[in-house]
CSV table of C-alpha atoms in Angstrom, one decimal:
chain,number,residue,atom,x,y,z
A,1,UNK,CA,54.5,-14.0,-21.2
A,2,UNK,CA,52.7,-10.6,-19.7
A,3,UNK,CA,48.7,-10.2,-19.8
A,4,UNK,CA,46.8,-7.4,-20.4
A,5,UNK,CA,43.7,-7.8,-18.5
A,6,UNK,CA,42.2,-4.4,-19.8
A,7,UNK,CA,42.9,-5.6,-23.0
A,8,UNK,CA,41.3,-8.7,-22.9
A,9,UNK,CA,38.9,-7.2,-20.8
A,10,UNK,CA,38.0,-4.9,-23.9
A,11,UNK,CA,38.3,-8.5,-26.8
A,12,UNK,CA,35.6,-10.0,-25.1
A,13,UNK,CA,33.6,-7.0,-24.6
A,14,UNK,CA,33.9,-6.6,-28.4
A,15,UNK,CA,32.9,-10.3,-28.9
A,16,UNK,CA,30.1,-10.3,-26.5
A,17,UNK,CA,28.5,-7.3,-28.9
A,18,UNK,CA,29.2,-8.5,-32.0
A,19,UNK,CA,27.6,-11.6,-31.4
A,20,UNK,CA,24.1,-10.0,-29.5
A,21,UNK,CA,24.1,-8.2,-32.9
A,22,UNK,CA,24.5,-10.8,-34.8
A,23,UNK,CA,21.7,-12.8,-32.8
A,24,UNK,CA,19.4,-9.3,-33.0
A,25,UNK,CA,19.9,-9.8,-37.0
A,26,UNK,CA,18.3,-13.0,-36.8
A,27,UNK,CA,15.0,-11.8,-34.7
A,28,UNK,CA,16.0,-12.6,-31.2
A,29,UNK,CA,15.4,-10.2,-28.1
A,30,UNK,CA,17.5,-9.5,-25.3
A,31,UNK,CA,15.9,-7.9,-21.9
A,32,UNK,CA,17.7,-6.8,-18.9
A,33,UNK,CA,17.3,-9.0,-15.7
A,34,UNK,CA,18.0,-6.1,-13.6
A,35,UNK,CA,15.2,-4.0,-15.0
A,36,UNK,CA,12.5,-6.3,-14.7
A,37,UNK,CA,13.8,-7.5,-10.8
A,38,UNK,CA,13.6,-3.5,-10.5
A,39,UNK,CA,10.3,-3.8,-11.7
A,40,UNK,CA,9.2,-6.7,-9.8
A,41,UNK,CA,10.5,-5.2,-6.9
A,42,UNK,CA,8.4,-2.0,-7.4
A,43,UNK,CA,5.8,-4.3,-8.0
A,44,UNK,CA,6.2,-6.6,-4.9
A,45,UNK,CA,6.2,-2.8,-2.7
A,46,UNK,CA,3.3,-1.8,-4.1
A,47,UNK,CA,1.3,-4.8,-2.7
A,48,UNK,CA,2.3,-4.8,0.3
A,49,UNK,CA,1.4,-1.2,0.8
A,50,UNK,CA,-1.9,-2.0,-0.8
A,51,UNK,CA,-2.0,-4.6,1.7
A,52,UNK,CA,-0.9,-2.7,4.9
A,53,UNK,CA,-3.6,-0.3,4.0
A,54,UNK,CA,-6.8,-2.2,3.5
A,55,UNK,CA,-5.6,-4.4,6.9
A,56,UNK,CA,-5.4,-0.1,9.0
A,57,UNK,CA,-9.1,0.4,6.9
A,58,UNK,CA,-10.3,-2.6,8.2
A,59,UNK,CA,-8.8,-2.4,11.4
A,60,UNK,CA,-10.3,1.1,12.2
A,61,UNK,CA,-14.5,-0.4,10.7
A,62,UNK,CA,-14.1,-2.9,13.2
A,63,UNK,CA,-13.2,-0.5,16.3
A,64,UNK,CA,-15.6,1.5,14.8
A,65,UNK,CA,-18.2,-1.6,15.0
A,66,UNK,CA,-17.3,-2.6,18.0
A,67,UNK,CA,-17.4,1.6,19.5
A,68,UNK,CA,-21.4,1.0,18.6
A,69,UNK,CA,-21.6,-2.0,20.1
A,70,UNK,CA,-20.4,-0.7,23.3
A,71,UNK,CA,-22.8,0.0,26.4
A,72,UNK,CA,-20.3,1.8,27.6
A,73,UNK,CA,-20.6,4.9,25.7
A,74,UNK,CA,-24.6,4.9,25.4
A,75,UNK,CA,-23.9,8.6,24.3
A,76,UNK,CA,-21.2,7.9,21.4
A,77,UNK,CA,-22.9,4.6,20.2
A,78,UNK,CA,-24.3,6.9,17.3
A,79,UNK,CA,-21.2,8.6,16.1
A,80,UNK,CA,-19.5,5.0,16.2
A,81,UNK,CA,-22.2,3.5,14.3
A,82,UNK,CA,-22.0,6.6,11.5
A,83,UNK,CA,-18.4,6.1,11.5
A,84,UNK,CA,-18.5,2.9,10.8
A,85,UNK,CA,-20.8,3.6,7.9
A,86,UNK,CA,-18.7,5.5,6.3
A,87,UNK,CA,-15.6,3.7,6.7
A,88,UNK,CA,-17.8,0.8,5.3
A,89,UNK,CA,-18.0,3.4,2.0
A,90,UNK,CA,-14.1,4.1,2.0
A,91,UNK,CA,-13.4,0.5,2.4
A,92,UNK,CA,-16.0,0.0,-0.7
A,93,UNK,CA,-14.0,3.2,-2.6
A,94,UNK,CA,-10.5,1.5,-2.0
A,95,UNK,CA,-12.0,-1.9,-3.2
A,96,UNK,CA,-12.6,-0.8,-6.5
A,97,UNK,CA,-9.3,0.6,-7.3
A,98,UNK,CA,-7.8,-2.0,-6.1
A,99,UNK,CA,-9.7,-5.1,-6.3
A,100,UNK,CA,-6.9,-7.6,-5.5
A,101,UNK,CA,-6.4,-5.8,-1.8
A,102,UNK,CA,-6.2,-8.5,0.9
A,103,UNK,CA,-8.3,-7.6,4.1
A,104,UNK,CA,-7.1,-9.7,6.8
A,105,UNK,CA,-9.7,-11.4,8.4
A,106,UNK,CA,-8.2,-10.8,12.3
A,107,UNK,CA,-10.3,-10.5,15.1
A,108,UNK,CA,-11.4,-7.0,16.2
A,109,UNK,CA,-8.4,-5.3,17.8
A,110,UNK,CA,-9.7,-5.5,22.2
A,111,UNK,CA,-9.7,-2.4,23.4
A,112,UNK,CA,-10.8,-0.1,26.1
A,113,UNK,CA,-14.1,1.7,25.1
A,114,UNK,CA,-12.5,5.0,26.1
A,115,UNK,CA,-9.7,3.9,24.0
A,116,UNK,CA,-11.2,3.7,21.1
A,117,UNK,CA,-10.9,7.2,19.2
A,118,UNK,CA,-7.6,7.1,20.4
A,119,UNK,CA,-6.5,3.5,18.6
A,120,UNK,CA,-8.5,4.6,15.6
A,121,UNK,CA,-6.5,8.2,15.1
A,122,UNK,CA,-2.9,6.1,15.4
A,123,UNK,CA,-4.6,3.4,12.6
A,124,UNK,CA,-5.8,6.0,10.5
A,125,UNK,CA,-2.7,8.1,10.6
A,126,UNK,CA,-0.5,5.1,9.5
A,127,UNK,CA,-3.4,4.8,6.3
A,128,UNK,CA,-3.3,8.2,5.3
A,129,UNK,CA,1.0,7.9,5.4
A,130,UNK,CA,0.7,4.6,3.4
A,131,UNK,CA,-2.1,6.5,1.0
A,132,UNK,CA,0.3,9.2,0.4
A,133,UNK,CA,3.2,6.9,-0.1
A,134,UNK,CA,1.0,4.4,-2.8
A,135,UNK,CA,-0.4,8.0,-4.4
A,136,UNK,CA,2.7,9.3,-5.7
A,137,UNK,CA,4.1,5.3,-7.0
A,138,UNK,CA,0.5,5.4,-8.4
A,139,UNK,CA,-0.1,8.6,-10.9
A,140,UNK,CA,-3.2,7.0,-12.5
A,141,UNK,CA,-5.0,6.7,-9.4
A,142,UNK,CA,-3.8,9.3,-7.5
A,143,UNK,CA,-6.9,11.6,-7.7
A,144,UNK,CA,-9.2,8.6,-6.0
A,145,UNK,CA,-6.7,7.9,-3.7
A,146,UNK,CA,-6.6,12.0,-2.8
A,147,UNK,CA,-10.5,11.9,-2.3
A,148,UNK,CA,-9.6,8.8,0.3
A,149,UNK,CA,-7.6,10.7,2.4
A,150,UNK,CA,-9.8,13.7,2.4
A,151,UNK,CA,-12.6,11.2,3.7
A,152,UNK,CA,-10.5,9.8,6.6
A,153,UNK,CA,-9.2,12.9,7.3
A,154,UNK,CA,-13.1,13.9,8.0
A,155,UNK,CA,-13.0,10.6,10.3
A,156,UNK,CA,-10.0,12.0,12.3
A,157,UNK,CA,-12.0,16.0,12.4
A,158,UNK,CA,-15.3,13.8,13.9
A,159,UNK,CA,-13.7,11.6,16.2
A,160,UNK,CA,-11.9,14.5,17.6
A,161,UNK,CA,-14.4,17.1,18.2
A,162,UNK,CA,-17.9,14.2,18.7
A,163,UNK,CA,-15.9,11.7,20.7
């Protein structure tokens, strides 16, 4: 006796339709499992580069802090301090589009004084990357996040010509 294996392949391909339809007839629903991982996935992505941008944000206000805190610079203690200020605002701006952001709570990142504007361009590079990134998997919030990056962007212009 000889199988077809395309044609039985095709039977229960039949089958398997005829009887979704017949469930569909009597009010069930059927949802793809590799949509919603998709989804979930997208989902999942999406927080983490949330994430990985409030911990650069933060990670940059506390260099900042710790820039005015310095003796070392007695000169630069003011821009620091401003900076910090207004990180303090973008931090406050990113907060509120996404509320469910996870600062990390880290110690401030030990670095040479002189080092600091230095450390701060690489961190806030890597946030303006991730804030492009998030802006175009996030249409509805893509004008904010624009104005974000324009703001750090004015961090980068200050701490390169004040510092």
């Amino acid at each position: 006796m000889e199988y077809n294996d395309c044609q039985i392949l095709e039977n229960y391909e039949n089958m398997a339709r005829a009887y979704t339809e017949a469930l569909k007839e009597k009010g069930f629903n059927f949802t793809s499992l590799q949509e919603e991982t998709q989804e979930s996935t997208n989902t999942n992505n999406n927080t983490n580069l949330v994430n990985r941008i409030a911990d650069n944000l933060n990670r940059v206000w506390r260099l900042y802090v710790e820039g005015s805190l310095s003796r070392s610079f007695v000169r630069n203690r003011f821009v620091f301090a401003t900076l910090a200020q207004n990180m303090s605002v973008i931090i406050d701006n990113f907060k509120v589009l996404y509320p469910n952001a996870v600062f990390s709570t880290l110690l401030p990142i030990r670095v040479r004084p002189q080092d600091i504007a230095k450390t701060s361009i690489a961190l806030l590079s890597d946030a303006l990357r991730d804030i492009c990134s998030l802006s175009t998997l996030d249409p509805a919030n893509e004008s904010s996040l624009k104005s974000i990056a324009n703001d750090l962007l004015l961090q980068i212009k200050t701490l390169t010509t004040q510092v």
